[in-house]
PDB file of C-alpha atoms in Angstrom:
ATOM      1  CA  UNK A   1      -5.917  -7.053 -16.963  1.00 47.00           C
ATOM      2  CA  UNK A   2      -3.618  -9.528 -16.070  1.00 48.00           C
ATOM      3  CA  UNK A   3      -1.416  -9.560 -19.415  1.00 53.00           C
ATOM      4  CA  UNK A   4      -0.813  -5.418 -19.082  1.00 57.00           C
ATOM      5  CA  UNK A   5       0.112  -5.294 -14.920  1.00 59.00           C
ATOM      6  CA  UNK A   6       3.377  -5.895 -15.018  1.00 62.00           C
ATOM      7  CA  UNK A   7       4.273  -5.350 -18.460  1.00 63.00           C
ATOM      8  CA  UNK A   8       6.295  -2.462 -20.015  1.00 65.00           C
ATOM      9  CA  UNK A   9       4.596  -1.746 -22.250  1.00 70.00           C
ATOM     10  CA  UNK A  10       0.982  -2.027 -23.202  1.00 70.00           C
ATOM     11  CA  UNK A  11      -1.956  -1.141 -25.343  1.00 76.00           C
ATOM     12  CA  UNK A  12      -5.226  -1.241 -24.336  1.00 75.00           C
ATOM     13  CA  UNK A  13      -8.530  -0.208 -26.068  1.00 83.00           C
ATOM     14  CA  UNK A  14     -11.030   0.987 -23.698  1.00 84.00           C
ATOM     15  CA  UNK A  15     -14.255   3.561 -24.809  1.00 85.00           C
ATOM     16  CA  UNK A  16     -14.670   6.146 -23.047  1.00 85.00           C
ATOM     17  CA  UNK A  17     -17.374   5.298 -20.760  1.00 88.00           C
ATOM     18  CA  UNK A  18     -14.983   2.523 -19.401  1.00 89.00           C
ATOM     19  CA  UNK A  19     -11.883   4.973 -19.249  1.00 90.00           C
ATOM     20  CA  UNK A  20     -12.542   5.730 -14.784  1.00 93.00           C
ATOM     21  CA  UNK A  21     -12.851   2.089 -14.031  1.00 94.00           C
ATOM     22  CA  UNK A  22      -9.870   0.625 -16.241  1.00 92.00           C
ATOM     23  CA  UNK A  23      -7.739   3.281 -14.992  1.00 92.00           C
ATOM     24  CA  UNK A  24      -8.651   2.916 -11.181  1.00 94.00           C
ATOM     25  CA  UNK A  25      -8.397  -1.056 -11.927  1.00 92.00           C
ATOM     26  CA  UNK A  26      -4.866  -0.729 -13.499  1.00 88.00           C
ATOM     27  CA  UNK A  27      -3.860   2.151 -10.695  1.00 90.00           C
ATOM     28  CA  UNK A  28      -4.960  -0.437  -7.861  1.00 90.00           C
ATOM     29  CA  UNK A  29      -3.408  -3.277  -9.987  1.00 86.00           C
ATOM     30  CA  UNK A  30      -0.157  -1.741 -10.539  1.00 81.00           C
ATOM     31  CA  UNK A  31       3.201  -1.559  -8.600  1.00 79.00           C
ATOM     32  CA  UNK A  32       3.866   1.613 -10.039  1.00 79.00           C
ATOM     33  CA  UNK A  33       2.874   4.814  -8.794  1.00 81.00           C
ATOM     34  CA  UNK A  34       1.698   7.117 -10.306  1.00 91.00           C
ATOM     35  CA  UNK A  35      -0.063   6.086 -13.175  1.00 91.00           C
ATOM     36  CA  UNK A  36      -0.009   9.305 -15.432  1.00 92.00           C
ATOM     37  CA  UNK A  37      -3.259   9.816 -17.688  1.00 93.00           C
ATOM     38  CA  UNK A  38      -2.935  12.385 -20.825  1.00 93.00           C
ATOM     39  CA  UNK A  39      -5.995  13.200 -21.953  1.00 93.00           C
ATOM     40  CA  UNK A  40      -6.692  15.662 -25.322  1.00 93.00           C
ATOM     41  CA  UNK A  41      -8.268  18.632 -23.159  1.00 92.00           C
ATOM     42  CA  UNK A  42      -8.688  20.336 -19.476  1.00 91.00           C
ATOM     43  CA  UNK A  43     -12.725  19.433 -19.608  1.00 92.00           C
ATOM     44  CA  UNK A  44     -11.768  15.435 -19.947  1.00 93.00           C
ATOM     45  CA  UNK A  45      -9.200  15.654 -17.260  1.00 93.00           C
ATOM     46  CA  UNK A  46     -11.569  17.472 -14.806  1.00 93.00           C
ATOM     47  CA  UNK A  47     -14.054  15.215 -15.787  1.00 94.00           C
ATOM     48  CA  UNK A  48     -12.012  12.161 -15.345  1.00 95.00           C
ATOM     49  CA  UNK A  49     -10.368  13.101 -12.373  1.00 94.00           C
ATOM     50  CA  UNK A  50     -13.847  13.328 -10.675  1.00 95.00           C
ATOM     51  CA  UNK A  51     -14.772   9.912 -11.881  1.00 95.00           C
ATOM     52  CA  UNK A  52     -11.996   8.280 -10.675  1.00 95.00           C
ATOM     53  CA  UNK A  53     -11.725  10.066  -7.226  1.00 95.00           C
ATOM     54  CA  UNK A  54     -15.638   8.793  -6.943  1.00 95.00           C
ATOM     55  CA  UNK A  55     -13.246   5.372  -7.892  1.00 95.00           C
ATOM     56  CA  UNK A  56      -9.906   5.983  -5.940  1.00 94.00           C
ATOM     57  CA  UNK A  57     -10.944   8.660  -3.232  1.00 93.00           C
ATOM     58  CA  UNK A  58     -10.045  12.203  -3.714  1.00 92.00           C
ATOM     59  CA  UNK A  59      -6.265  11.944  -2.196  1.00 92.00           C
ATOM     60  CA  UNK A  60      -5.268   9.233  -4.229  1.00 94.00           C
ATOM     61  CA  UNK A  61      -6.449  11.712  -7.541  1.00 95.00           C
ATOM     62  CA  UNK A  62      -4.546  14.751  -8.648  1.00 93.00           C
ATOM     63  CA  UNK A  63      -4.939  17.256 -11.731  1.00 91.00           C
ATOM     64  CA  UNK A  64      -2.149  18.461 -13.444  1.00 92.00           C
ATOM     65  CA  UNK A  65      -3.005  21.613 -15.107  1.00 89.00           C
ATOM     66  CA  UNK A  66      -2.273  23.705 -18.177  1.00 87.00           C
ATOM     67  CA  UNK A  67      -1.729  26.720 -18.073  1.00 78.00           C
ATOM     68  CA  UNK A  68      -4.363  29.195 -19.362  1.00 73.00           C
ATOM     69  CA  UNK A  69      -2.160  31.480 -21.259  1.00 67.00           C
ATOM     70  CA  UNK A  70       0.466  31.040 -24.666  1.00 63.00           C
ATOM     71  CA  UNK A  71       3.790  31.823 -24.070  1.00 60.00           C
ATOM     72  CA  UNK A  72       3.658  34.732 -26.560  1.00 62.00           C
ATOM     73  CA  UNK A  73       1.297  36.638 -24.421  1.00 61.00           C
ATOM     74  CA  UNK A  74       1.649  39.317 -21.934  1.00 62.00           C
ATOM     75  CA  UNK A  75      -0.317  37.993 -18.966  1.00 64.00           C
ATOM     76  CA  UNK A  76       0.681  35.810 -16.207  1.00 63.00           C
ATOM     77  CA  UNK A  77      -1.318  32.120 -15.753  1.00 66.00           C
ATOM     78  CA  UNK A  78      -3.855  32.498 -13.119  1.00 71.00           C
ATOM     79  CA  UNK A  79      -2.862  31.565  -9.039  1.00 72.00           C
ATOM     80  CA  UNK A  80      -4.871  28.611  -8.840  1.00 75.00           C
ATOM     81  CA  UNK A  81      -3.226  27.231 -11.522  1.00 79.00           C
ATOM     82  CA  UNK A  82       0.271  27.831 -10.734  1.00 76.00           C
ATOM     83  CA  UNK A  83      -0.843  27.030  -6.640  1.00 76.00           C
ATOM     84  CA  UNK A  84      -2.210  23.164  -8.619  1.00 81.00           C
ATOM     85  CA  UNK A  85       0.410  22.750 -10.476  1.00 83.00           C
ATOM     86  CA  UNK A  86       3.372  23.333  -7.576  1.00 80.00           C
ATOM     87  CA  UNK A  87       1.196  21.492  -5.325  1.00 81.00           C
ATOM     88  CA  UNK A  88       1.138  18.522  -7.901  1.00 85.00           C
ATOM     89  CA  UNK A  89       4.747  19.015  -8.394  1.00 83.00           C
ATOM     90  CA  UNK A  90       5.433  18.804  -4.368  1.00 81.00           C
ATOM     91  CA  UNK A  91       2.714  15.603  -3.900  1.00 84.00           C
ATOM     92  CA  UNK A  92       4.756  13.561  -6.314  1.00 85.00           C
ATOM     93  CA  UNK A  93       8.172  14.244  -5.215  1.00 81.00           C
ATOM     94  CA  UNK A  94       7.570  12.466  -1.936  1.00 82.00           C
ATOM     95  CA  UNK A  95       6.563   8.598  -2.247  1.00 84.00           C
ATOM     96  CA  UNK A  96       4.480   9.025   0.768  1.00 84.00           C
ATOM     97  CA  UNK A  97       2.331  11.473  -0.404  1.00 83.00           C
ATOM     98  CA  UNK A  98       2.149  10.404  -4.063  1.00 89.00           C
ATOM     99  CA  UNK A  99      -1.214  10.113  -5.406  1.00 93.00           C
ATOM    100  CA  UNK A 100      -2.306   6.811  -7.161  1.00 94.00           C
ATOM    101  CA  UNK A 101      -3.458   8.599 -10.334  1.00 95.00           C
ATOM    102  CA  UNK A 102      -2.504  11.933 -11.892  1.00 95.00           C
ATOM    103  CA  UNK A 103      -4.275  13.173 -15.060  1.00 95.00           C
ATOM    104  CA  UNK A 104      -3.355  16.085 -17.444  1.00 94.00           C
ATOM    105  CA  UNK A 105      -4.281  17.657 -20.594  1.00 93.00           C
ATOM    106  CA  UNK A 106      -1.880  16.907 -22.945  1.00 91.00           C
ATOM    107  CA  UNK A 107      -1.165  20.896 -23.147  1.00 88.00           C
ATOM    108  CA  UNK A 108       0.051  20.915 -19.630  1.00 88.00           C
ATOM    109  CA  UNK A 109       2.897  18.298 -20.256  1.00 86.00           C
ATOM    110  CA  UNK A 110       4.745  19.792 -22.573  1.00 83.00           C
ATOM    111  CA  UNK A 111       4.404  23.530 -21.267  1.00 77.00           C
ATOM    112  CA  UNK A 112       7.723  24.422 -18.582  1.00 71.00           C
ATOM    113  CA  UNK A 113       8.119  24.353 -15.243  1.00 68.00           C
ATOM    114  CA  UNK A 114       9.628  26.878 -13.771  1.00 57.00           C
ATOM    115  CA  UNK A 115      13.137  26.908 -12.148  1.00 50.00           C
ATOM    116  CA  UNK A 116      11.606  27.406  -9.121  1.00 53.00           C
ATOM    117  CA  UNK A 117       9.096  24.696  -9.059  1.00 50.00           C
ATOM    118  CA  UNK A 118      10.811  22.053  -8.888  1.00 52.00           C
ATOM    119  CA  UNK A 119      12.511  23.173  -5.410  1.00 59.00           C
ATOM    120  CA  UNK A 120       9.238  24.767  -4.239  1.00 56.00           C
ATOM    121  CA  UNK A 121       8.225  23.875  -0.462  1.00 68.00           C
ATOM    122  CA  UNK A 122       4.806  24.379   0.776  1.00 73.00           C
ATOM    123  CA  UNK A 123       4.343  26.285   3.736  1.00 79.00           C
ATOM    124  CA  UNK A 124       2.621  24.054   6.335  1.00 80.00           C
ATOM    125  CA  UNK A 125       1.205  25.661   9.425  1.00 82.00           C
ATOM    126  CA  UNK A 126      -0.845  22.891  12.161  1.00 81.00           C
ATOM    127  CA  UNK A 127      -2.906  24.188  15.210  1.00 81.00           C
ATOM    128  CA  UNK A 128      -1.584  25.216  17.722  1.00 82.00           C
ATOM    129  CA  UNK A 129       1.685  26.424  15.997  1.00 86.00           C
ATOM    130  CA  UNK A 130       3.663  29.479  16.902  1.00 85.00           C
ATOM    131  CA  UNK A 131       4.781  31.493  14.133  1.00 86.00           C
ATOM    132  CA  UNK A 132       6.286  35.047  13.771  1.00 87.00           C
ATOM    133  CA  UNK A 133       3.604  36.798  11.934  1.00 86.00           C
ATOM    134  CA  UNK A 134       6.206  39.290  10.203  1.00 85.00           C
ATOM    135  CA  UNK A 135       8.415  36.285   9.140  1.00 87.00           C
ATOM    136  CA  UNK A 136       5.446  34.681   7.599  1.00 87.00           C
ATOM    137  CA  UNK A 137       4.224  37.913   5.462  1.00 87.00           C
ATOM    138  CA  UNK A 138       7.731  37.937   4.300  1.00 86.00           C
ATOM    139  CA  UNK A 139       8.187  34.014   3.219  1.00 84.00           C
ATOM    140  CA  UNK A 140       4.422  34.595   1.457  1.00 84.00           C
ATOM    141  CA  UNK A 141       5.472  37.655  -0.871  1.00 82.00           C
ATOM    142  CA  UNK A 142       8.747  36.018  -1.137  1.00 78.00           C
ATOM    143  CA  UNK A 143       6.864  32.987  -3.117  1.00 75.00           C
ATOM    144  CA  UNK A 144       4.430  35.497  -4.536  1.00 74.00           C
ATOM    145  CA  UNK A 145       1.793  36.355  -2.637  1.00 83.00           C
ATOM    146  CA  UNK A 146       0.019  39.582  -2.680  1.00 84.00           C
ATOM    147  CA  UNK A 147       0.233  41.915   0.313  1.00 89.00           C
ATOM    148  CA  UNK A 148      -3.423  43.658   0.410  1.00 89.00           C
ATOM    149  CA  UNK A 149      -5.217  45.317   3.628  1.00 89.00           C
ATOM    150  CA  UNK A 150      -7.735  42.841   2.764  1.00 88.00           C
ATOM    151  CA  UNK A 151      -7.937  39.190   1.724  1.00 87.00           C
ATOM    152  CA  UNK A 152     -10.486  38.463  -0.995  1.00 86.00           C
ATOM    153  CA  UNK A 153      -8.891  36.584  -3.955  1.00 83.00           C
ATOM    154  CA  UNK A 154      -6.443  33.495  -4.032  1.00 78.00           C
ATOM    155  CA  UNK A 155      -2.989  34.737  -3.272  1.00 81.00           C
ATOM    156  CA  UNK A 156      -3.454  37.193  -1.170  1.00 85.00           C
ATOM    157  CA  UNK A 157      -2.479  37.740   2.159  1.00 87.00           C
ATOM    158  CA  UNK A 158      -3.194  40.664   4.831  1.00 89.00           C
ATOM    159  CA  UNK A 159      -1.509  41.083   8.324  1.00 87.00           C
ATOM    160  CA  UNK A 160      -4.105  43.080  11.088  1.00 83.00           C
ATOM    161  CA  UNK A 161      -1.938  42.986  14.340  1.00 81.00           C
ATOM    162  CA  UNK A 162      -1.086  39.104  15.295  1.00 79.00           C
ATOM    163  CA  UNK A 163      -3.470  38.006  12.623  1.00 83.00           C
ATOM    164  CA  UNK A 164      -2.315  36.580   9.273  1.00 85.00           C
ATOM    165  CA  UNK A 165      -4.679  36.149   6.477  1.00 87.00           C
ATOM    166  CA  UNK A 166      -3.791  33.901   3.631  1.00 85.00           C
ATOM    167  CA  UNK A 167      -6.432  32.963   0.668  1.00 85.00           C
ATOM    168  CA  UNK A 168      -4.432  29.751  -0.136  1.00 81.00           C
ATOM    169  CA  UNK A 169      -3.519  29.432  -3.808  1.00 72.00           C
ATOM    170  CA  UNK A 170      -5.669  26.389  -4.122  1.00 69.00           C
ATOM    171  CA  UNK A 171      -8.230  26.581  -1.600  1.00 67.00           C
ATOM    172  CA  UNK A 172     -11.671  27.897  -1.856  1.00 63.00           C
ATOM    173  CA  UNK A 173     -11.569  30.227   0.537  1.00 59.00           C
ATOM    174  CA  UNK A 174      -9.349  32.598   2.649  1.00 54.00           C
TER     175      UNK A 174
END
């Protein structure tokens, strides 16, 4: 390991049973940061981005996605994936909050961003924060949420009196 820290450039042969640890090693290893890992498809970068958060922990791990859809078609990529791949884009554009290790599907870095990723700010609420619940509503369907009476699905939001519910593009649940 010590002759490829450090260096420019670098091969190194590793099977694929080896791929989490060498990559954690050279992440750890390295002054750079990220490391970027293209792998040929989604399934190996979901399955080697849970190996190496096992490795790394899960904050120092990120997926980069591909989108689900050709360009040619007539239907938009799914939330989550847009909501992964904005929140990848916002993670690494801050040193602070830059993961060790982000891994993509080859697929997913050569498809676009879109103008208005690259600018895109996350909306950040703690406990205990005061916000105007009509203001809110508007900055969600502003950056594409759905208004609905009732949340169910990512992307959606629904306003009942002072309450706002938002199903967060990349959460799990509402």
């Amino acid at each position: 390991m010590d002759r490829i820290v450090g260096r420019s450039t670098s091969v190194l042969a590793v099977s694929e049973p080896g791929w989490a640890p060498s990559i954690a090693a050279l992440a750890v290893g390295s002054e750079r940061a990220p490391v970027l890992v293209a792998v040929p498809t989604s399934t190996e970068a979901e399955r080697l981005q849970r190996d190496l958060a096992v490795l790394l922990g899960e904050e120092q791990v990120v997926a980069f996605p591909a989108w689900e859809t050709l360009p040619f078609e007539r239907i938009s990529p799914s939330i989550e994936t847009m909501g992964r791949r904005l929140e990848t884009m916002w993670l690494l554009s801050d040193p602070a909050t830059a993961p060790k290790v982000v891994v993509a599907p080859v697929r997913s870095l050569i498809q676009r961003l879109g103008p208005e990723g690259v600018d895109a700010e996350p909306i950040v609420i703690g406990s205990g924060d005061m916000v105007d619940p009509t203001e809110l509503m508007h900055r969600l369907v502003e950056i594409g949420y759905r208004r609905e009476p009732q949340v169910e699905h990512r992307g959606e939001v629904a306003i009942r009196g002072s309450i706002v519910d938002v199903f967060p593009s990349t959460g799990d649940t509402g």
